[in-house]
Amino acid sequence: MLALINKIKYLLRETWSGLRRGGWMNWAAISTVMVLLFLFGICVQTSWQLDALLEHFGTQLEVSVYLEPETEGREIQPLVAELPYVEAVRLVPKEEAWPNLLRELGITDVTAATEQLEGNPLVDELKVVATDLQQISWLMNRIESLPGIDRAVHLNEATDRFGQIQQSLNGVSIVVTVVLSLTAIAVITTTLNLIAIARRNELEIMQLVGATKTWIVLPFMLHGIIFGTVGAGLALVLMWALRMAIAQILTTQTGFLQFLTEGLTLTPIQLHLLPVIVVTLGITIGMVGSLFAIRRVAML
Amino acid sequence: MPLLSNPNRVSSRSAPTRPPVMVQLKAVSKVYSNRIPCLKHVNLTLRRGDFLFVIGPSGTGKSTLLKLLYGAEQATTGQVKVAGVDVGALRGDRLAKFRRKVGIVFQDYKLIPNRTVADNVAFVLQAQGRRQREIQRRLLPTLKMVGLDHRAEALPSQLSGGEQQRVSIARAIVSTPPLLLADEPTGNLDFENATQILRTLQNLNGYGATVIVTTHDRQLAMLSSQPVMELRQGQLQPLRGPTTHPPGYEQNLSGVANTPPSRTNSQGLSANTAKTLG
């Protein structure tokens, strides 16, 4: 136990002396990580908020399927239910829909109206609930290719749009995250390499007096992890500040924006999950950066 | 075998039974990538407690010879054994652990400039992952042995060249390695300091360490009474064997080695051996 504390003390001291050697290069590495994680965090957060907003708008997963006049809904219903991404299928027979429609139109005499039109003019309708918003257009195509189907309609245009925005946002955030991750790794590697060069005397002596490779490279690993953690911490502070500022602006608004605000709040789970994700990515980036640098260190 | 634990033994040559082999080179050749052979079919056997000077002009492969012994280079052909271990076969952590048994002194000292004398020496033990208590226990006696206990808190830049080299010797011996390699330890020093460094090394040899010293300074090597070999055109040739000691030298050295190590001792030693060398 005592020996372990000793070793940890040694590692921390070596890491600290490396940090001091780094000077402003440390800031270069930390700020790059910070910018990366800030943008990454914003993307994740926005994606979650759009999810919440979609929920807020109601069931965006429902598709209305209108059958051809002579087709019986009862026959088609099991065929549709077998399709992938289908959660549930509800049949709305025309006998049920017709009086409802007339009632909505303010006509009370159903029999008279029916006679006037020489029968019920409506067709059977299926209400299909999909499991996945992304797959709705695919599902609609499949349904329309079935026999006896006139057309499938996705009523919620707004949710469709949001789905598209979310999808392109996901694409953008993946590109941004990958590019900035590479940048951050490069900056961390360069910083640690410079520190290794500044300390090459010590590293050489360590190798000559029989320090194991692990013992030599662990301080560099720790150094990289510190970059990641501190960068993540700063990014979280920035994100928190931004969220506060936006909330401040939105609370003074009314109507639709007020409605938006409710959609934009994160759930408690998300509030806890976000720091975990950001810090994990930060530590990973720091470790990968130091691993690249360590290959150089080991060769010194 | 820690070299501090057996202060009475002067050298292997006075022991009745022959001590174990410490260094063995069997038909060792080394060719660098520029294809110029550096060592050609070198054979060498040193027993525990031996002392050897290897002389030769710069670039004849003296450093290479030592590098083979601490595993910084691999022999092209032949076998290098230290304390029974085939050094050429060691890699990674096994090589690291092996190097703890070999102390190395360099011409340019290789001290860490922003650490004190004590920190430079303790650094070795820290790098080896030793306990703080053990580091404390070893530090002061080692500094005393090289006569620098009063400069423990000085920075290398505040020391003379000779003192810096003694720090590097302290660093090499603080983990009490049975084999001590000194690569041109006097190369940057004036005669006075050079002889003092050699005396320190001989003193350590008196405590039982096997010591190999390389130097391009033939005169300096010949002044001492230790065996000398010359590296010429890749071959090791004995110039002087262990039998040709100047009369009284052994006695003189044994008297030195028997006194407890301290700063005054190292000064007393300098007076003592200066007589011998002079």
GROMACS .gro file of C-alpha atoms in nm, chain A residues 2-3 6-7 10 13-14 17 21 199 201-202 204-213 215, chain B residues 70 93 96-97 99-100 104 106 110-112 114-115 123-124 126-129 131-133 171:
model
   46
    2LEU     CA    1   0.280   0.235   0.101
    3ALA     CA    2   0.474   0.137  -0.207
    6ASN     CA    3   0.501   0.613  -0.333
    7LYS     CA    4   0.466   0.517  -0.696
   10TYR     CA    5   0.639   0.970  -0.819
   13ARG     CA    6   0.558   1.452  -0.962
   14GLU     CA    7   0.693   1.347  -1.300
   17SER     CA    8   0.730   1.845  -1.404
   21ARG     CA    9   0.801   2.203  -1.911
  199ARG     CA   10   1.332   1.616  -2.127
  201ASN     CA   11   1.825   1.386  -2.101
  202GLU     CA   12   1.606   1.260  -1.822
  204GLU     CA   13   1.775   0.877  -2.169
  205ILE     CA   14   1.908   0.844  -1.817
  206MET     CA   15   1.591   0.669  -1.709
  207GLN     CA   16   1.640   0.413  -1.983
  208LEU     CA   17   2.006   0.369  -1.895
  209VAL     CA   18   1.946   0.314  -1.526
  210GLY     CA   19   1.684   0.050  -1.590
  211ALA     CA   20   1.349   0.225  -1.568
  212THR     CA   21   1.085   0.006  -1.731
  213LYS     CA   22   0.905   0.139  -2.037
  215TRP     CA   23   0.741   0.368  -1.580
  370TYR     CA   24   2.473  -0.257  -2.120
  393ASP     CA   25   1.157  -0.484  -1.934
  396ALA     CA   26   1.559  -0.256  -1.811
  397LYS     CA   27   1.586  -0.482  -1.507
  399ARG     CA   28   2.053  -0.241  -1.651
  400ARG     CA   29   1.988  -0.191  -1.281
  404ILE     CA   30   2.733   0.377  -1.628
  406PHE     CA   31   2.969   0.918  -1.923
  410LYS     CA   32   2.454   1.354  -1.845
  411LEU     CA   33   2.325   1.527  -1.534
  412ILE     CA   34   1.981   1.682  -1.527
  414ASN     CA   35   1.745   2.171  -1.317
  415ARG     CA   36   1.777   1.912  -1.039
  423PHE     CA   37   1.634   1.013  -0.956
  424VAL     CA   38   1.791   0.679  -1.048
  426GLN     CA   39   1.294   0.679  -0.824
  427ALA     CA   40   1.310   0.579  -1.187
  428GLN     CA   41   1.362   0.221  -1.074
  429GLY     CA   42   1.052   0.251  -0.857
  431ARG     CA   43   1.076   0.321  -0.189
  432GLN     CA   44   1.137   0.664  -0.040
  433ARG     CA   45   1.288   0.512   0.273
  471ARG     CA   46   2.439   0.821  -0.970
   0.00000   0.00000   0.00000
